[in-house]
Amino acid sequence: MTITSREQKAAPTGEGRAAVNDSYRWLVLIVAGTSAFMGALDGSIINIIIPQIQAQYQATLGDISWVSTAYLVTISSLLLSAGRLGDMWGYRPVFGAGFIVFGLGSLLCGLAPTLPTLIGGRLVQGVGAAVMMALSPALITTTFPGRERGRALGMQATLTFTGLTLGPSLGGFIAGQWGWHWVFLINLPVAAVGAVLAYTQLRPTERRSGQAFDFAGALLFAAGLASVLLALSQAETWGWGDGRTRLFLVGGVLLLLLFVWQERRAAQPMLPLWMFREPAFTSGIAASFLQFSATFVLTFLLPFYLQQYRGLSPGAAGAVMTAQPIAMVSVAGLAGWLSDRIGTRIPATLGMSTIAAGLFLVASSGPGTPVARVALCLAVIGLGAGLFSAPNNSSIMGSAPGTGRGWRPPCWPRPATWAWSRASPSPAPCSPT
């Protein structure tokens, strides 16, 4: 092929291509960070206004907990499906749709006249949040090379923790000035900006031909996980011996077992179980589960402790809770940079140990504990979370198929003793890269 002089002039140099790539990486980080910021802001704002919502609707603690539970159950149930749709249809259209659906749910919550309507709006929000949470790390991982991945995820974590930092104080101020409904409505402009950036600035990714969506697996996983979470969240209200608790718990476990069976036999499974043969991937997922399980209870109950038990105003309670995300922001970027240089194990382990120490300090607090000491305990937890998040996420994403060093690609032939999905067709052989 002959290249003309005009084509030579139009072709970018190596430095020009690098500059374009660098600028696009920053753009991807901004779009992914916007979704992380909005999701974190919404989560931290909700916690601070839960007591006001309970007072307006005269709801029990079990009923009002569904304002948070409905959101989290929806996210947990749809994460796999959202990620799979992004792989099949491309990240740009699915990611942009996540912003739109999240904004629609925020509008429904802001206009909700009753508690059931509010919970319904939170369900819609959860659908949009599931899409953004599933695809945001994937966007960063596929855009940034391995040597920069930890720093990029650290920057995303910084934006996440910035949303967590602003949430309590901003939520307390808005609720005190205009009412809790406006706390949801502030998501609308952020969601609009995110959708515009996603659709106009992200490059289209290649749609994979010959892909099939595992509807049976998606349905079994969503129904099973939702049933188990429903039983666990309502057990204190219904009673552990109540027939409803047992029905949802046993039924959910059976559905999840059917999901595993389905994934072992599906040609294109929703969750390839062979991924869990990689120790770094499995341990990272388990560590994240433990960290979120330990800290979520604190973020839900602490506003009740500060406002109803200690008598603080929503604004003052929000200021105390801000200590945790401020500490997160202060170390998240450093932790990501550090993981690129010394590996993920040391900062992630140090972070989890610090979280455990902070939770122990909070558990030892009582009615006479100074509020400043409570804030200090929260700062210790935030410091640990900031150290843990980016390195652990980098470890998970780096050990996923096709991204980590030493990982055997899915196209390699499976051994005859493959136990995770014996019924699935073996991938086509290929040579190591």
PDB file of C-alpha atoms in Angstrom, residues 127-384:
ATOM      1  CA  VAL A 127     -31.377  -0.455  38.440  1.00  0.00           C
ATOM      2  CA  GLY A 128     -29.411   2.552  37.216  1.00  0.00           C
ATOM      3  CA  ALA A 129     -26.836   2.253  39.978  1.00  0.00           C
ATOM      4  CA  ALA A 130     -26.272  -1.430  39.163  1.00  0.00           C
ATOM      5  CA  VAL A 131     -25.401  -0.523  35.570  1.00  0.00           C
ATOM      6  CA  MET A 132     -22.986   2.213  36.609  1.00  0.00           C
ATOM      7  CA  MET A 133     -21.342   0.153  39.343  1.00  0.00           C
ATOM      8  CA  ALA A 134     -20.880  -2.834  37.031  1.00  0.00           C
ATOM      9  CA  LEU A 135     -19.370  -0.919  34.110  1.00  0.00           C
ATOM     10  CA  SER A 136     -17.416   1.874  35.798  1.00  0.00           C
ATOM     11  CA  PRO A 137     -14.458  -0.328  36.887  1.00  0.00           C
ATOM     12  CA  ALA A 138     -14.575  -2.138  33.538  1.00  0.00           C
ATOM     13  CA  LEU A 139     -14.254   1.154  31.667  1.00  0.00           C
ATOM     14  CA  ILE A 140     -11.167   2.100  33.677  1.00  0.00           C
ATOM     15  CA  THR A 141      -9.602  -1.355  33.488  1.00  0.00           C
ATOM     16  CA  THR A 142      -9.962  -1.605  29.709  1.00  0.00           C
ATOM     17  CA  THR A 143      -8.674   1.957  29.178  1.00  0.00           C
ATOM     18  CA  PHE A 144      -5.683   2.160  31.522  1.00  0.00           C
ATOM     19  CA  PRO A 145      -2.669  -0.175  31.234  1.00  0.00           C
ATOM     20  CA  GLY A 146      -1.737  -2.358  34.174  1.00  0.00           C
ATOM     21  CA  ARG A 147       1.044  -0.054  35.371  1.00  0.00           C
ATOM     22  CA  GLU A 148      -1.457   2.813  35.753  1.00  0.00           C
ATOM     23  CA  ARG A 149      -4.543   0.854  36.820  1.00  0.00           C
ATOM     24  CA  GLY A 150      -4.048   1.221  40.569  1.00  0.00           C
ATOM     25  CA  ARG A 151      -3.606   4.984  40.314  1.00  0.00           C
ATOM     26  CA  ALA A 152      -6.695   5.333  38.083  1.00  0.00           C
ATOM     27  CA  LEU A 153      -8.823   3.252  40.445  1.00  0.00           C
ATOM     28  CA  GLY A 154      -7.410   5.283  43.321  1.00  0.00           C
ATOM     29  CA  MET A 155      -8.575   8.491  41.631  1.00  0.00           C
ATOM     30  CA  GLN A 156     -12.000   6.964  41.106  1.00  0.00           C
ATOM     31  CA  ALA A 157     -12.061   5.972  44.772  1.00  0.00           C
ATOM     32  CA  THR A 158     -11.152   9.560  45.666  1.00  0.00           C
ATOM     33  CA  LEU A 159     -14.195  10.814  43.767  1.00  0.00           C
ATOM     34  CA  THR A 160     -16.303   8.158  45.478  1.00  0.00           C
ATOM     35  CA  PHE A 161     -15.111   9.231  48.902  1.00  0.00           C
ATOM     36  CA  THR A 162     -15.607  12.878  47.980  1.00  0.00           C
ATOM     37  CA  GLY A 163     -19.270  12.057  47.383  1.00  0.00           C
ATOM     38  CA  LEU A 164     -19.365  10.276  50.717  1.00  0.00           C
ATOM     39  CA  THR A 165     -17.730  13.311  52.339  1.00  0.00           C
ATOM     40  CA  LEU A 166     -20.215  15.823  50.964  1.00  0.00           C
ATOM     41  CA  GLY A 167     -23.264  13.608  51.487  1.00  0.00           C
ATOM     42  CA  PRO A 168     -23.902  13.827  55.245  1.00  0.00           C
ATOM     43  CA  SER A 169     -23.306  17.575  55.572  1.00  0.00           C
ATOM     44  CA  LEU A 170     -25.071  18.428  52.310  1.00  0.00           C
ATOM     45  CA  GLY A 171     -27.964  16.112  53.100  1.00  0.00           C
ATOM     46  CA  GLY A 172     -28.392  17.540  56.587  1.00  0.00           C
ATOM     47  CA  PHE A 173     -28.331  21.092  55.230  1.00  0.00           C
ATOM     48  CA  ILE A 174     -30.808  20.423  52.414  1.00  0.00           C
ATOM     49  CA  ALA A 175     -33.187  18.474  54.657  1.00  0.00           C
ATOM     50  CA  GLY A 176     -33.098  21.249  57.245  1.00  0.00           C
ATOM     51  CA  GLN A 177     -33.691  24.012  54.694  1.00  0.00           C
ATOM     52  CA  TRP A 178     -36.107  22.560  52.121  1.00  0.00           C
ATOM     53  CA  GLY A 179     -37.092  19.066  53.262  1.00  0.00           C
ATOM     54  CA  TRP A 180     -35.788  15.592  52.545  1.00  0.00           C
ATOM     55  CA  HIS A 181     -37.474  15.334  49.118  1.00  0.00           C
ATOM     56  CA  TRP A 182     -34.914  17.768  47.689  1.00  0.00           C
ATOM     57  CA  VAL A 183     -32.099  15.450  48.724  1.00  0.00           C
ATOM     58  CA  PHE A 184     -33.100  13.165  45.843  1.00  0.00           C
ATOM     59  CA  LEU A 185     -33.694  15.945  43.354  1.00  0.00           C
ATOM     60  CA  ILE A 186     -30.090  17.178  43.469  1.00  0.00           C
ATOM     61  CA  ASN A 187     -29.127  13.981  41.605  1.00  0.00           C
ATOM     62  CA  LEU A 188     -30.924  15.152  38.455  1.00  0.00           C
ATOM     63  CA  PRO A 189     -28.331  17.624  37.108  1.00  0.00           C
ATOM     64  CA  VAL A 190     -25.455  15.249  37.907  1.00  0.00           C
ATOM     65  CA  ALA A 191     -27.228  12.376  36.125  1.00  0.00           C
ATOM     66  CA  ALA A 192     -27.911  14.605  33.111  1.00  0.00           C
ATOM     67  CA  VAL A 193     -24.252  15.630  32.838  1.00  0.00           C
ATOM     68  CA  GLY A 194     -23.131  12.008  33.176  1.00  0.00           C
ATOM     69  CA  ALA A 195     -25.495  10.803  30.449  1.00  0.00           C
ATOM     70  CA  VAL A 196     -24.379  13.538  28.043  1.00  0.00           C
ATOM     71  CA  LEU A 197     -20.696  12.748  28.660  1.00  0.00           C
ATOM     72  CA  ALA A 198     -21.267   9.022  28.214  1.00  0.00           C
ATOM     73  CA  TYR A 199     -23.149   9.311  24.925  1.00  0.00           C
ATOM     74  CA  THR A 200     -21.072  12.079  23.356  1.00  0.00           C
ATOM     75  CA  GLN A 201     -17.532  11.480  24.609  1.00  0.00           C
ATOM     76  CA  LEU A 202     -17.029   7.740  25.170  1.00  0.00           C
ATOM     77  CA  ARG A 203     -15.774   5.801  22.190  1.00  0.00           C
ATOM     78  CA  PRO A 204     -18.003   2.937  21.043  1.00  0.00           C
ATOM     79  CA  THR A 205     -16.669  -0.469  21.987  1.00  0.00           C
ATOM     80  CA  GLU A 206     -16.904  -3.455  19.702  1.00  0.00           C
ATOM     81  CA  ARG A 207     -20.083  -5.476  20.035  1.00  0.00           C
ATOM     82  CA  ARG A 208     -19.314  -9.163  20.313  1.00  0.00           C
ATOM     83  CA  SER A 209     -20.998 -11.257  17.665  1.00  0.00           C
ATOM     84  CA  GLY A 210     -22.555 -14.595  18.466  1.00  0.00           C
ATOM     85  CA  GLN A 211     -23.192 -13.691  22.115  1.00  0.00           C
ATOM     86  CA  ALA A 212     -26.285 -14.911  23.968  1.00  0.00           C
ATOM     87  CA  PHE A 213     -27.766 -13.572  27.177  1.00  0.00           C
ATOM     88  CA  ASP A 214     -28.216 -16.189  29.900  1.00  0.00           C
ATOM     89  CA  PHE A 215     -31.813 -15.328  30.829  1.00  0.00           C
ATOM     90  CA  ALA A 216     -32.224 -18.399  33.048  1.00  0.00           C
ATOM     91  CA  GLY A 217     -29.068 -17.603  34.988  1.00  0.00           C
ATOM     92  CA  ALA A 218     -29.964 -13.933  35.359  1.00  0.00           C
ATOM     93  CA  LEU A 219     -33.457 -14.766  36.635  1.00  0.00           C
ATOM     94  CA  LEU A 220     -32.263 -17.425  39.070  1.00  0.00           C
ATOM     95  CA  PHE A 221     -29.524 -15.199  40.490  1.00  0.00           C
ATOM     96  CA  ALA A 222     -31.742 -12.127  40.888  1.00  0.00           C
ATOM     97  CA  ALA A 223     -34.639 -14.059  42.438  1.00  0.00           C
ATOM     98  CA  GLY A 224     -32.426 -16.147  44.716  1.00  0.00           C
ATOM     99  CA  LEU A 225     -30.336 -13.293  46.046  1.00  0.00           C
ATOM    100  CA  ALA A 226     -33.363 -11.042  46.508  1.00  0.00           C
ATOM    101  CA  SER A 227     -35.179 -13.781  48.450  1.00  0.00           C
ATOM    102  CA  VAL A 228     -32.241 -14.410  50.777  1.00  0.00           C
ATOM    103  CA  LEU A 229     -31.696 -10.691  51.417  1.00  0.00           C
ATOM    104  CA  LEU A 230     -35.422 -10.189  52.015  1.00  0.00           C
ATOM    105  CA  ALA A 231     -35.461 -12.987  54.608  1.00  0.00           C
ATOM    106  CA  LEU A 232     -32.382 -11.667  56.400  1.00  0.00           C
ATOM    107  CA  SER A 233     -33.573  -8.060  56.446  1.00  0.00           C
ATOM    108  CA  GLN A 234     -37.101  -8.879  57.672  1.00  0.00           C
ATOM    109  CA  ALA A 235     -36.211 -11.657  60.111  1.00  0.00           C
ATOM    110  CA  GLU A 236     -36.231  -9.311  63.112  1.00  0.00           C
ATOM    111  CA  THR A 237     -39.691  -8.016  62.135  1.00  0.00           C
ATOM    112  CA  TRP A 238     -41.279 -11.307  61.122  1.00  0.00           C
ATOM    113  CA  GLY A 239     -39.313 -13.533  63.514  1.00  0.00           C
ATOM    114  CA  TRP A 240     -36.824 -16.249  62.605  1.00  0.00           C
ATOM    115  CA  GLY A 241     -39.462 -18.918  63.191  1.00  0.00           C
ATOM    116  CA  ASP A 242     -42.051 -17.228  60.974  1.00  0.00           C
ATOM    117  CA  GLY A 243     -43.117 -19.142  57.877  1.00  0.00           C
ATOM    118  CA  ARG A 244     -42.364 -16.191  55.599  1.00  0.00           C
ATOM    119  CA  THR A 245     -38.767 -15.960  56.812  1.00  0.00           C
ATOM    120  CA  ARG A 246     -38.206 -19.674  56.298  1.00  0.00           C
ATOM    121  CA  LEU A 247     -39.922 -19.660  52.909  1.00  0.00           C
ATOM    122  CA  PHE A 248     -37.831 -16.813  51.494  1.00  0.00           C
ATOM    123  CA  LEU A 249     -34.601 -18.068  53.055  1.00  0.00           C
ATOM    124  CA  VAL A 250     -34.914 -21.701  51.955  1.00  0.00           C
ATOM    125  CA  GLY A 251     -36.392 -20.749  48.599  1.00  0.00           C
ATOM    126  CA  GLY A 252     -33.607 -18.247  47.965  1.00  0.00           C
ATOM    127  CA  VAL A 253     -30.891 -20.774  48.789  1.00  0.00           C
ATOM    128  CA  LEU A 254     -32.490 -23.325  46.454  1.00  0.00           C
ATOM    129  CA  LEU A 255     -32.672 -20.765  43.661  1.00  0.00           C
ATOM    130  CA  LEU A 256     -28.998 -19.890  44.123  1.00  0.00           C
ATOM    131  CA  LEU A 257     -28.086 -23.586  43.975  1.00  0.00           C
ATOM    132  CA  LEU A 258     -30.064 -23.842  40.747  1.00  0.00           C
ATOM    133  CA  PHE A 259     -28.133 -20.817  39.511  1.00  0.00           C
ATOM    134  CA  VAL A 260     -24.829 -22.623  40.103  1.00  0.00           C
ATOM    135  CA  TRP A 261     -26.204 -25.669  38.260  1.00  0.00           C
ATOM    136  CA  GLN A 262     -27.324 -23.468  35.377  1.00  0.00           C
ATOM    137  CA  GLU A 263     -23.947 -21.741  35.122  1.00  0.00           C
ATOM    138  CA  ARG A 264     -22.131 -25.079  34.990  1.00  0.00           C
ATOM    139  CA  ARG A 265     -24.136 -26.213  31.976  1.00  0.00           C
ATOM    140  CA  ALA A 266     -24.648 -22.912  30.089  1.00  0.00           C
ATOM    141  CA  ALA A 267     -22.581 -22.399  26.942  1.00  0.00           C
ATOM    142  CA  GLN A 268     -22.296 -18.661  27.698  1.00  0.00           C
ATOM    143  CA  PRO A 269     -22.896 -18.361  31.447  1.00  0.00           C
ATOM    144  CA  MET A 270     -23.817 -15.208  33.283  1.00  0.00           C
ATOM    145  CA  LEU A 271     -21.030 -15.914  35.786  1.00  0.00           C
ATOM    146  CA  PRO A 272     -18.205 -18.150  34.507  1.00  0.00           C
ATOM    147  CA  LEU A 273     -17.475 -20.179  37.632  1.00  0.00           C
ATOM    148  CA  TRP A 274     -14.021 -21.116  36.404  1.00  0.00           C
ATOM    149  CA  MET A 275     -12.950 -17.544  37.197  1.00  0.00           C
ATOM    150  CA  PHE A 276     -12.954 -18.450  40.884  1.00  0.00           C
ATOM    151  CA  ARG A 277     -10.064 -20.831  40.312  1.00  0.00           C
ATOM    152  CA  GLU A 278      -7.827 -17.745  40.351  1.00  0.00           C
ATOM    153  CA  PRO A 279      -6.911 -17.149  44.053  1.00  0.00           C
ATOM    154  CA  ALA A 280      -6.356 -13.390  43.682  1.00  0.00           C
ATOM    155  CA  PHE A 281      -9.800 -12.933  42.140  1.00  0.00           C
ATOM    156  CA  THR A 282     -11.611 -15.054  44.720  1.00  0.00           C
ATOM    157  CA  SER A 283      -9.842 -13.602  47.752  1.00  0.00           C
ATOM    158  CA  GLY A 284     -10.395 -10.046  46.514  1.00  0.00           C
ATOM    159  CA  ILE A 285     -14.128 -10.627  46.076  1.00  0.00           C
ATOM    160  CA  ALA A 286     -14.343 -12.224  49.541  1.00  0.00           C
ATOM    161  CA  ALA A 287     -12.429  -9.347  51.131  1.00  0.00           C
ATOM    162  CA  SER A 288     -14.753  -6.768  49.553  1.00  0.00           C
ATOM    163  CA  PHE A 289     -17.785  -8.696  50.785  1.00  0.00           C
ATOM    164  CA  LEU A 290     -16.464  -8.756  54.343  1.00  0.00           C
ATOM    165  CA  GLN A 291     -15.508  -5.079  54.291  1.00  0.00           C
ATOM    166  CA  PHE A 292     -18.893  -3.871  53.050  1.00  0.00           C
ATOM    167  CA  SER A 293     -20.760  -6.233  55.384  1.00  0.00           C
ATOM    168  CA  ALA A 294     -18.892  -4.874  58.386  1.00  0.00           C
ATOM    169  CA  THR A 295     -19.238  -1.181  57.555  1.00  0.00           C
ATOM    170  CA  PHE A 296     -22.753  -0.939  56.101  1.00  0.00           C
ATOM    171  CA  VAL A 297     -24.479  -1.667  59.410  1.00  0.00           C
ATOM    172  CA  LEU A 298     -22.543   1.207  60.931  1.00  0.00           C
ATOM    173  CA  THR A 299     -23.533   3.704  58.242  1.00  0.00           C
ATOM    174  CA  PHE A 300     -27.217   2.746  58.599  1.00  0.00           C
ATOM    175  CA  LEU A 301     -27.467   2.815  62.404  1.00  0.00           C
ATOM    176  CA  LEU A 302     -25.138   5.701  63.201  1.00  0.00           C
ATOM    177  CA  PRO A 303     -27.601   8.488  62.190  1.00  0.00           C
ATOM    178  CA  PHE A 304     -30.143   7.061  64.660  1.00  0.00           C
ATOM    179  CA  TYR A 305     -27.487   6.948  67.394  1.00  0.00           C
ATOM    180  CA  LEU A 306     -26.377  10.528  66.772  1.00  0.00           C
ATOM    181  CA  GLN A 307     -29.800  12.134  66.248  1.00  0.00           C
ATOM    182  CA  GLN A 308     -32.206  10.157  68.425  1.00  0.00           C
ATOM    183  CA  TYR A 309     -29.830   8.856  71.104  1.00  0.00           C
ATOM    184  CA  ARG A 310     -27.382  11.753  71.392  1.00  0.00           C
ATOM    185  CA  GLY A 311     -29.791  14.540  70.387  1.00  0.00           C
ATOM    186  CA  LEU A 312     -27.768  16.024  67.520  1.00  0.00           C
ATOM    187  CA  SER A 313     -29.409  17.927  64.679  1.00  0.00           C
ATOM    188  CA  PRO A 314     -29.252  16.464  61.143  1.00  0.00           C
ATOM    189  CA  GLY A 315     -26.553  18.971  60.201  1.00  0.00           C
ATOM    190  CA  ALA A 316     -24.449  18.215  63.288  1.00  0.00           C
ATOM    191  CA  ALA A 317     -24.840  14.464  62.819  1.00  0.00           C
ATOM    192  CA  GLY A 318     -23.812  14.843  59.198  1.00  0.00           C
ATOM    193  CA  ALA A 319     -20.718  16.775  60.226  1.00  0.00           C
ATOM    194  CA  VAL A 320     -19.689  13.960  62.597  1.00  0.00           C
ATOM    195  CA  MET A 321     -20.214  11.282  59.929  1.00  0.00           C
ATOM    196  CA  THR A 322     -18.140  13.293  57.472  1.00  0.00           C
ATOM    197  CA  ALA A 323     -15.008  12.304  59.410  1.00  0.00           C
ATOM    198  CA  GLN A 324     -15.023   8.858  57.791  1.00  0.00           C
ATOM    199  CA  PRO A 325     -15.084   9.864  54.086  1.00  0.00           C
ATOM    200  CA  ILE A 326     -12.639  12.733  54.700  1.00  0.00           C
ATOM    201  CA  ALA A 327     -10.131  10.184  55.955  1.00  0.00           C
ATOM    202  CA  MET A 328     -10.884   8.014  52.923  1.00  0.00           C
ATOM    203  CA  VAL A 329     -10.195  10.865  50.502  1.00  0.00           C
ATOM    204  CA  SER A 330      -6.891  11.678  52.174  1.00  0.00           C
ATOM    205  CA  VAL A 331      -5.327   8.281  51.431  1.00  0.00           C
ATOM    206  CA  ALA A 332      -7.254   6.758  48.483  1.00  0.00           C
ATOM    207  CA  GLY A 333      -5.071   8.247  45.756  1.00  0.00           C
ATOM    208  CA  LEU A 334      -1.888   7.414  47.656  1.00  0.00           C
ATOM    209  CA  ALA A 335      -3.039   3.833  48.168  1.00  0.00           C
ATOM    210  CA  GLY A 336      -3.680   3.395  44.432  1.00  0.00           C
ATOM    211  CA  TRP A 337      -0.274   4.858  43.540  1.00  0.00           C
ATOM    212  CA  LEU A 338       1.401   2.690  46.164  1.00  0.00           C
ATOM    213  CA  SER A 339      -0.243  -0.491  44.879  1.00  0.00           C
ATOM    214  CA  ASP A 340       1.211   0.163  41.411  1.00  0.00           C
ATOM    215  CA  ARG A 341       4.693   0.151  42.911  1.00  0.00           C
ATOM    216  CA  ILE A 342       4.772  -2.398  45.722  1.00  0.00           C
ATOM    217  CA  GLY A 343       1.774  -4.552  44.865  1.00  0.00           C
ATOM    218  CA  THR A 344      -1.744  -4.710  46.260  1.00  0.00           C
ATOM    219  CA  ARG A 345      -1.317  -7.117  49.167  1.00  0.00           C
ATOM    220  CA  ILE A 346       0.424  -4.866  51.720  1.00  0.00           C
ATOM    221  CA  PRO A 347      -1.810  -1.742  51.433  1.00  0.00           C
ATOM    222  CA  ALA A 348      -5.010  -3.837  51.233  1.00  0.00           C
ATOM    223  CA  THR A 349      -4.067  -5.893  54.300  1.00  0.00           C
ATOM    224  CA  LEU A 350      -3.070  -2.781  56.240  1.00  0.00           C
ATOM    225  CA  GLY A 351      -6.360  -1.137  55.265  1.00  0.00           C
ATOM    226  CA  MET A 352      -8.518  -4.073  56.387  1.00  0.00           C
ATOM    227  CA  SER A 353      -6.641  -4.270  59.704  1.00  0.00           C
ATOM    228  CA  THR A 354      -7.226  -0.552  60.276  1.00  0.00           C
ATOM    229  CA  ILE A 355     -10.951  -0.969  59.556  1.00  0.00           C
ATOM    230  CA  ALA A 356     -11.134  -3.741  62.151  1.00  0.00           C
ATOM    231  CA  ALA A 357      -9.434  -1.523  64.733  1.00  0.00           C
ATOM    232  CA  GLY A 358     -11.828   1.341  64.012  1.00  0.00           C
ATOM    233  CA  LEU A 359     -14.901  -0.892  64.296  1.00  0.00           C
ATOM    234  CA  PHE A 360     -13.630  -2.151  67.649  1.00  0.00           C
ATOM    235  CA  LEU A 361     -13.290   1.443  68.871  1.00  0.00           C
ATOM    236  CA  VAL A 362     -16.821   2.299  67.712  1.00  0.00           C
ATOM    237  CA  ALA A 363     -18.228  -0.819  69.415  1.00  0.00           C
ATOM    238  CA  SER A 364     -16.713   0.330  72.722  1.00  0.00           C
ATOM    239  CA  SER A 365     -18.535   3.683  72.551  1.00  0.00           C
ATOM    240  CA  GLY A 366     -21.431   4.332  74.922  1.00  0.00           C
ATOM    241  CA  PRO A 367     -23.921   7.036  75.916  1.00  0.00           C
ATOM    242  CA  GLY A 368     -21.230   9.094  77.614  1.00  0.00           C
ATOM    243  CA  THR A 369     -18.655   8.863  74.844  1.00  0.00           C
ATOM    244  CA  PRO A 370     -17.653  12.325  73.616  1.00  0.00           C
ATOM    245  CA  VAL A 371     -18.905  13.044  70.117  1.00  0.00           C
ATOM    246  CA  ALA A 372     -15.379  14.034  69.094  1.00  0.00           C
ATOM    247  CA  ARG A 373     -14.169  10.547  70.018  1.00  0.00           C
ATOM    248  CA  VAL A 374     -16.908   9.002  67.866  1.00  0.00           C
ATOM    249  CA  ALA A 375     -15.722  11.156  64.951  1.00  0.00           C
ATOM    250  CA  LEU A 376     -12.141  10.019  65.572  1.00  0.00           C
ATOM    251  CA  CYS A 377     -13.229   6.365  65.507  1.00  0.00           C
ATOM    252  CA  LEU A 378     -14.994   6.971  62.198  1.00  0.00           C
ATOM    253  CA  ALA A 379     -11.842   8.596  60.839  1.00  0.00           C
ATOM    254  CA  VAL A 380      -9.873   5.443  61.702  1.00  0.00           C
ATOM    255  CA  ILE A 381     -12.410   3.345  59.761  1.00  0.00           C
ATOM    256  CA  GLY A 382     -12.218   5.772  56.836  1.00  0.00           C
ATOM    257  CA  LEU A 383      -8.444   5.614  56.830  1.00  0.00           C
ATOM    258  CA  GLY A 384      -8.582   1.839  56.574  1.00  0.00           C
TER     259      GLY A 384
END
